[in-house]
Structure formats: C-alpha cells, structure tokens
Amino acid sequence: MSFDPATLTFTSDGLIPAIAQDAATGEVLMMAWMTAEAVTRTLETGRVTYWSRSRQAFWVKGESSGHVQKLVDFRVDCDRDCLLVLVDQTGPACHTNRRSCFYTAVRAGEEVELMTPVED
Amino acid sequence: MSFDPATLTFTSDGLIPAIAQDAATGEVLMMAWMTAEAVTRTLETGRVTYWSRSRQAFWVKGESSGHVQKLVDFRVDCDRDCLLVLVDQTGPACHTNRRSCFYTAVRAGEEVELMTPVED
C-alpha cells in the first residue's frame, strides 16, 4: 500500500512525535516532532527533518551543528500517531553534546547522569 | 539529586510522552503517556503505569492482558519533557499482539508490514 502522510494522526497543532533510534546500536537518541510536510521531506531527502516548535520552522537535524541523521528506516506505529526513525547519527544527537538526550536515569529516587558531553 | 516528578515538563493536559524500550534487545516497543502520578506509581511499583487518554484512567500495562512491563531503568531527557523506560516485556507490547507497535515500515513509498501477530 502506498504511504500517504495525510493518513497519520496529528495533534491539534498538526504534529506527530518522532523517536530517533540509532540503527546500528539500538540506542534511543531523542524524541522530537514532525509535521506532515516534515515527514515528506524526511522520506524524500533521507535527511531526518523535524518541526521546531520553539522556532516554528523546519529543522533539518544537524544543519547547523553537523550532527546529521541519515534515515535508515521509517516506521509508523499501530495507531498511526507516533513515528520511529532509525538513523545513522553523525556525532552526538543531543544539543548538550551527549550521544543521547536520555542521559539522566532515576535510580532509588535519585537522578544519576549516565553520559558526559562528547569532547569536540 | 533527588528526583521529583513535578520537575518534569508536562503538556497542558498534564501528560508526558513515555517511550518503552526492551531492556534486553533494545527494540522500541511503544509510546504512551504518563501523568506525574503515573510516573510516581511506575517508580514505586516497578510496574510501568501509563495514563489512558481514551479511558481517562491509569493503565497498568498488562493488567488485563498479562503483557506486563517490569521497569528495568527509568530515563529523563535533556528537556525533561520526554521519558524512556527500559522494560522487561512479557509477551507482545502491542494491542494487535505484535511484539512492537512499530511494525509498519515505509520503504520506497510503500507500507511494509514487518511483524505478524504472535500466536496465543
């Protein structure tokens, strides 16, 4: 069946959450948002493209930082209201320069930092 | 630092997205939503507990199906507006009886089903 981004379920703001996972290691890197047009651009260019809610603009991941995400596989969930993009991640995915945004664990009621920023 | 669920950033509906990942295989299983109280219950009980938006009620994953998620590790992202729970998943995570909710890929413009329902 041919894929049409319009068949996805978006929030009232026209957004759908997209989880980025490292295709090689399986590490969950980040979660951000896409519009229907960001989905189309991601599939057409092979460069993962989100919608920046703060800037209200398309956000080609890594365009300024160089930490690009090359699309390896694109997945839709059962309810069609969440996406999973498997990516080839160049450099750290997180704006804090850590490999993943999920670097804080909660263990025995305490926050534990699992990763330190990558040295430039 | 001691963890306080109130320090998380919730939507205007009081929700935060939570990604569930299989702790053993790294497979991304599903995405659902938690309230602050669902976060507290998940950490206190070790049983992953979401908030069902359709039923407007707590949803202890697997309570009716038996497909429980035992919490292995709990992660918070850099913006404190998304959670990642690493879980020990019993049976399929998806209500369609598939291992993961992300069983549909989009490849060359076509939808491709990657998994079939698990036999009971």
Tab-separated table of C-alpha atoms in Angstrom:
chain	number	residue	atom	x	y	z
A	1	MET	CA	0.000	0.000	0.000
A	2	SER	CA	1.266	3.424	-0.958
A	3	PHE	CA	2.106	5.643	2.021
A	4	ASP	CA	0.362	8.990	2.427
A	5	PRO	CA	1.479	11.237	5.338
A	6	ALA	CA	-2.085	12.603	5.487
A	7	THR	CA	-3.217	9.235	6.876
A	8	LEU	CA	-1.192	9.802	10.044
A	9	THR	CA	-2.873	11.133	13.173
A	10	PHE	CA	-1.586	14.552	14.172
A	11	THR	CA	-2.178	16.614	17.306
A	12	SER	CA	-4.423	19.664	17.093
A	13	ASP	CA	-1.211	21.581	16.306
A	14	GLY	CA	-0.567	19.336	13.291
A	15	LEU	CA	2.322	17.492	14.928
A	16	ILE	CA	3.327	13.855	15.415
A	17	PRO	CA	6.046	12.654	17.795
A	18	ALA	CA	9.072	11.007	16.177
A	19	ILE	CA	11.509	8.854	18.126
A	20	ALA	CA	15.026	8.625	16.713
A	21	GLN	CA	16.909	5.395	17.319
A	22	ASP	CA	20.487	4.626	16.311
A	23	ALA	CA	20.139	1.974	13.607
A	24	ALA	CA	23.455	0.350	14.476
A	25	THR	CA	23.400	0.292	18.291
A	26	GLY	CA	19.666	0.421	19.048
A	27	GLU	CA	20.213	3.372	21.382
A	28	VAL	CA	17.241	5.716	21.660
A	29	LEU	CA	18.706	9.122	20.827
A	30	MET	CA	15.937	11.697	21.074
A	31	MET	CA	12.287	12.498	20.543
A	32	ALA	CA	11.104	15.471	18.502
A	33	TRP	CA	8.097	16.458	16.416
A	34	MET	CA	7.227	16.346	12.727
A	35	THR	CA	4.522	17.905	10.603
A	36	ALA	CA	3.125	16.105	7.541
A	37	GLU	CA	5.495	18.177	5.409
A	38	ALA	CA	8.455	17.245	7.646
A	39	VAL	CA	7.536	13.570	7.123
A	40	THR	CA	7.501	14.099	3.358
A	41	ARG	CA	10.830	15.931	3.423
A	42	THR	CA	12.418	13.245	5.614
A	43	LEU	CA	11.335	10.493	3.220
A	44	GLU	CA	12.271	12.410	0.083
A	45	THR	CA	15.676	13.662	1.218
A	46	GLY	CA	16.770	10.833	3.524
A	47	ARG	CA	17.794	13.538	5.990
A	48	VAL	CA	15.683	13.494	9.145
A	49	THR	CA	13.709	16.738	9.299
A	50	TYR	CA	11.688	17.800	12.332
A	51	TRP	CA	9.465	20.761	13.091
A	52	SER	CA	10.925	23.088	15.687
A	53	ARG	CA	8.097	24.152	17.983
A	54	SER	CA	10.208	26.934	19.519
A	55	ARG	CA	11.338	28.375	16.178
A	56	GLN	CA	8.164	27.392	14.287
A	57	ALA	CA	10.304	26.259	11.384
A	58	PHE	CA	11.565	23.106	9.721
A	59	TRP	CA	14.610	21.727	11.454
A	60	VAL	CA	16.895	19.617	9.299
A	61	LYS	CA	18.699	17.824	12.101
A	62	GLY	CA	22.398	18.719	12.049
A	63	GLU	CA	22.038	21.510	9.505
A	64	SER	CA	23.916	23.929	11.766
A	65	SER	CA	25.733	21.516	14.113
A	66	GLY	CA	26.768	18.965	11.505
A	67	HIS	CA	25.228	16.247	13.688
A	68	VAL	CA	23.022	14.955	10.909
A	69	GLN	CA	20.691	11.999	10.965
A	70	LYS	CA	20.646	9.918	7.808
A	71	LEU	CA	17.414	7.997	7.536
A	72	VAL	CA	17.885	4.218	7.570
A	73	ASP	CA	14.297	3.097	8.137
A	74	PHE	CA	10.978	4.834	8.773
A	75	ARG	CA	8.314	3.217	10.970
A	76	VAL	CA	4.719	4.037	11.857
A	77	ASP	CA	3.006	2.688	14.971
A	78	CYS	CA	-0.285	0.778	15.194
A	79	ASP	CA	-2.330	3.891	15.987
A	80	ARG	CA	-0.513	5.918	13.317
A	81	ASP	CA	0.115	8.638	15.909
A	82	CYS	CA	3.818	8.054	16.583
A	83	LEU	CA	6.849	7.570	14.343
A	84	LEU	CA	10.129	5.753	14.817
A	85	VAL	CA	13.062	6.737	12.619
A	86	LEU	CA	16.108	4.502	12.571
A	87	VAL	CA	19.074	6.680	11.793
A	88	ASP	CA	22.727	6.795	11.053
A	89	GLN	CA	23.703	9.514	13.566
A	90	THR	CA	26.772	11.656	12.977
A	91	GLY	CA	28.191	12.895	16.283
A	92	PRO	CA	26.062	13.454	19.371
A	93	ALA	CA	22.280	13.680	18.914
A	94	CYS	CA	21.697	15.891	21.968
A	95	HIS	CA	22.189	19.673	21.961
A	96	THR	CA	24.165	19.188	25.207
A	97	ASN	CA	26.715	17.298	23.085
A	98	ARG	CA	25.818	13.972	24.613
A	99	ARG	CA	25.229	10.952	22.424
A	100	SER	CA	21.582	10.656	23.542
A	101	CYS	CA	19.137	13.087	25.141
A	102	PHE	CA	18.196	10.373	27.648
A	103	TYR	CA	21.334	10.672	29.762
A	104	THR	CA	19.623	11.032	33.143
A	105	ALA	CA	18.437	7.936	34.977
A	106	VAL	CA	16.283	7.815	38.092
A	107	ARG	CA	17.548	5.106	40.417
A	108	ALA	CA	16.487	4.606	44.046
A	109	GLY	CA	14.843	8.041	43.919
A	110	GLU	CA	17.991	9.846	42.797
A	111	GLU	CA	18.940	11.377	39.455
A	112	VAL	CA	22.067	9.795	38.009
A	113	GLU	CA	23.926	11.207	34.999
A	114	LEU	CA	24.881	8.372	32.672
A	115	MET	CA	26.777	10.231	29.951
A	116	THR	CA	29.087	13.210	29.778
A	117	PRO	CA	29.303	15.605	26.836
A	118	VAL	CA	31.460	14.415	23.934
A	119	GLU	CA	34.709	16.388	23.594
A	120	ASP	CA	34.900	18.442	20.419
B	1	MET	CA	19.896	14.888	43.332
B	2	SER	CA	16.581	13.587	44.498
B	3	PHE	CA	14.018	13.111	41.731
B	4	ASP	CA	10.706	14.947	41.874
B	5	PRO	CA	8.140	14.188	39.118
B	6	ALA	CA	6.865	17.778	39.480
B	7	THR	CA	10.115	18.990	37.881
B	8	LEU	CA	9.146	17.327	34.587
B	9	THR	CA	7.541	19.365	31.821
B	10	PHE	CA	4.013	18.242	31.046
B	11	THR	CA	1.645	19.193	28.231
B	12	SER	CA	-1.299	21.461	29.007
B	13	ASP	CA	-3.205	18.221	29.654
B	14	GLY	CA	-0.687	17.215	32.331
B	15	LEU	CA	0.894	14.487	30.219
B	16	ILE	CA	4.412	13.490	29.237
B	17	PRO	CA	5.290	11.006	26.479
B	18	ALA	CA	6.998	7.798	27.572
B	19	ILE	CA	8.869	5.542	25.158
B	20	ALA	CA	9.139	1.890	26.169
B	21	GLN	CA	12.236	0.027	25.033
B	22	ASP	CA	13.009	-3.644	25.563
B	23	ALA	CA	15.938	-3.635	28.003
B	24	ALA	CA	17.350	-6.874	26.624
B	25	THR	CA	17.032	-6.406	22.858
B	26	GLY	CA	16.916	-2.608	22.509
B	27	GLU	CA	13.744	-2.854	20.455
B	28	VAL	CA	11.455	0.180	20.746
B	29	LEU	CA	8.126	-1.313	21.759
B	30	MET	CA	5.603	1.522	22.099
B	31	MET	CA	4.987	5.110	23.089
B	32	ALA	CA	2.286	6.106	25.539
B	33	TRP	CA	1.605	8.886	28.030
B	34	MET	CA	2.113	9.341	31.755
B	35	THR	CA	0.867	11.845	34.297
B	36	ALA	CA	3.024	12.871	37.283
B	37	GLU	CA	1.122	10.336	39.371
B	38	ALA	CA	1.730	7.608	36.746
B	39	VAL	CA	5.460	8.399	36.962
B	40	THR	CA	5.327	8.044	40.744
B	41	ARG	CA	3.408	4.771	40.536
B	42	THR	CA	5.797	3.377	37.918
B	43	LEU	CA	8.817	4.138	40.099
B	44	GLU	CA	7.190	2.919	43.313
B	45	THR	CA	5.743	-0.306	41.967
B	46	GLY	CA	8.280	-1.215	39.274
B	47	ARG	CA	5.302	-1.917	37.006
B	48	VAL	CA	5.081	0.519	34.110
B	49	THR	CA	1.896	2.551	34.503
B	50	TYR	CA	0.584	4.910	31.846
B	51	TRP	CA	-2.381	7.246	31.646
B	52	SER	CA	-5.005	6.127	29.165
B	53	ARG	CA	-6.220	9.194	27.311
B	54	SER	CA	-9.194	7.309	25.855
B	55	ARG	CA	-10.322	5.848	29.197
B	56	GLN	CA	-9.042	8.791	31.301
B	57	ALA	CA	-7.692	6.322	33.836
B	58	PHE	CA	-4.411	4.822	34.997
B	59	TRP	CA	-3.314	1.953	32.818
B	60	VAL	CA	-1.053	-0.560	34.475
B	61	LYS	CA	0.383	-2.092	31.327
B	62	GLY	CA	-0.598	-5.763	31.095
B	63	GLU	CA	-3.109	-5.622	33.947
B	64	SER	CA	-5.790	-7.186	31.768
B	65	SER	CA	-3.696	-8.793	29.003
B	66	GLY	CA	-0.915	-10.152	31.200
B	67	HIS	CA	1.592	-8.438	28.914
B	68	VAL	CA	3.228	-6.563	31.771
B	69	GLN	CA	6.244	-4.288	31.621
B	70	LYS	CA	8.618	-4.633	34.543
B	71	LEU	CA	10.666	-1.468	34.933
B	72	VAL	CA	14.399	-2.014	34.446
B	73	ASP	CA	15.570	1.603	34.146
B	74	PHE	CA	13.869	4.994	34.044
B	75	ARG	CA	15.329	7.856	31.975
B	76	VAL	CA	14.522	11.540	31.566
B	77	ASP	CA	15.591	13.547	28.523
B	78	CYS	CA	17.555	16.813	28.444
B	79	ASP	CA	14.437	18.981	28.198
B	80	ARG	CA	12.637	16.929	30.864
B	81	ASP	CA	9.659	16.623	28.529
B	82	CYS	CA	10.062	13.008	27.412
B	83	LEU	CA	10.678	9.744	29.261
B	84	LEU	CA	12.336	6.495	28.246
B	85	VAL	CA	11.508	3.370	30.213
B	86	LEU	CA	13.645	0.299	29.716
B	87	VAL	CA	11.475	-2.693	30.406
B	88	ASP	CA	11.333	-6.410	30.780
B	89	GLN	CA	8.345	-7.060	28.485
B	90	THR	CA	6.181	-10.123	28.964
B	91	GLY	CA	4.560	-11.172	25.678
B	92	PRO	CA	3.757	-8.699	22.913
B	93	ALA	CA	3.683	-4.984	23.773
B	94	CYS	CA	1.186	-4.037	21.065
B	95	HIS	CA	-2.579	-4.466	21.421
B	96	THR	CA	-2.503	-6.098	17.950
B	97	ASN	CA	-0.487	-8.908	19.582
B	98	ARG	CA	2.702	-7.901	17.818
B	99	ARG	CA	5.945	-7.594	19.717
B	100	SER	CA	6.224	-3.854	18.964
B	101	CYS	CA	3.721	-1.212	17.891
B	102	PHE	CA	6.177	-0.046	15.213
B	103	TYR	CA	5.555	-2.938	12.839
B	104	THR	CA	4.911	-0.880	9.705
B	105	ALA	CA	7.823	0.454	7.675
B	106	VAL	CA	7.692	2.920	4.810
B	107	ARG	CA	10.101	1.861	2.082
B	108	ALA	CA	10.236	3.323	-1.422
B	109	GLY	CA	6.883	4.986	-0.771
B	110	GLU	CA	5.130	1.764	0.197
B	111	GLU	CA	3.932	0.494	3.574
B	112	VAL	CA	5.561	-2.805	4.507
B	113	GLU	CA	4.410	-4.948	7.436
B	114	LEU	CA	7.452	-6.205	9.340
B	115	MET	CA	5.822	-8.340	12.029
B	116	THR	CA	2.814	-10.607	12.281
B	117	PRO	CA	0.750	-11.102	15.427
B	118	VAL	CA	2.165	-13.562	17.934
B	119	GLU	CA	0.155	-16.782	18.165
B	120	ASP	CA	-1.544	-17.318	21.529
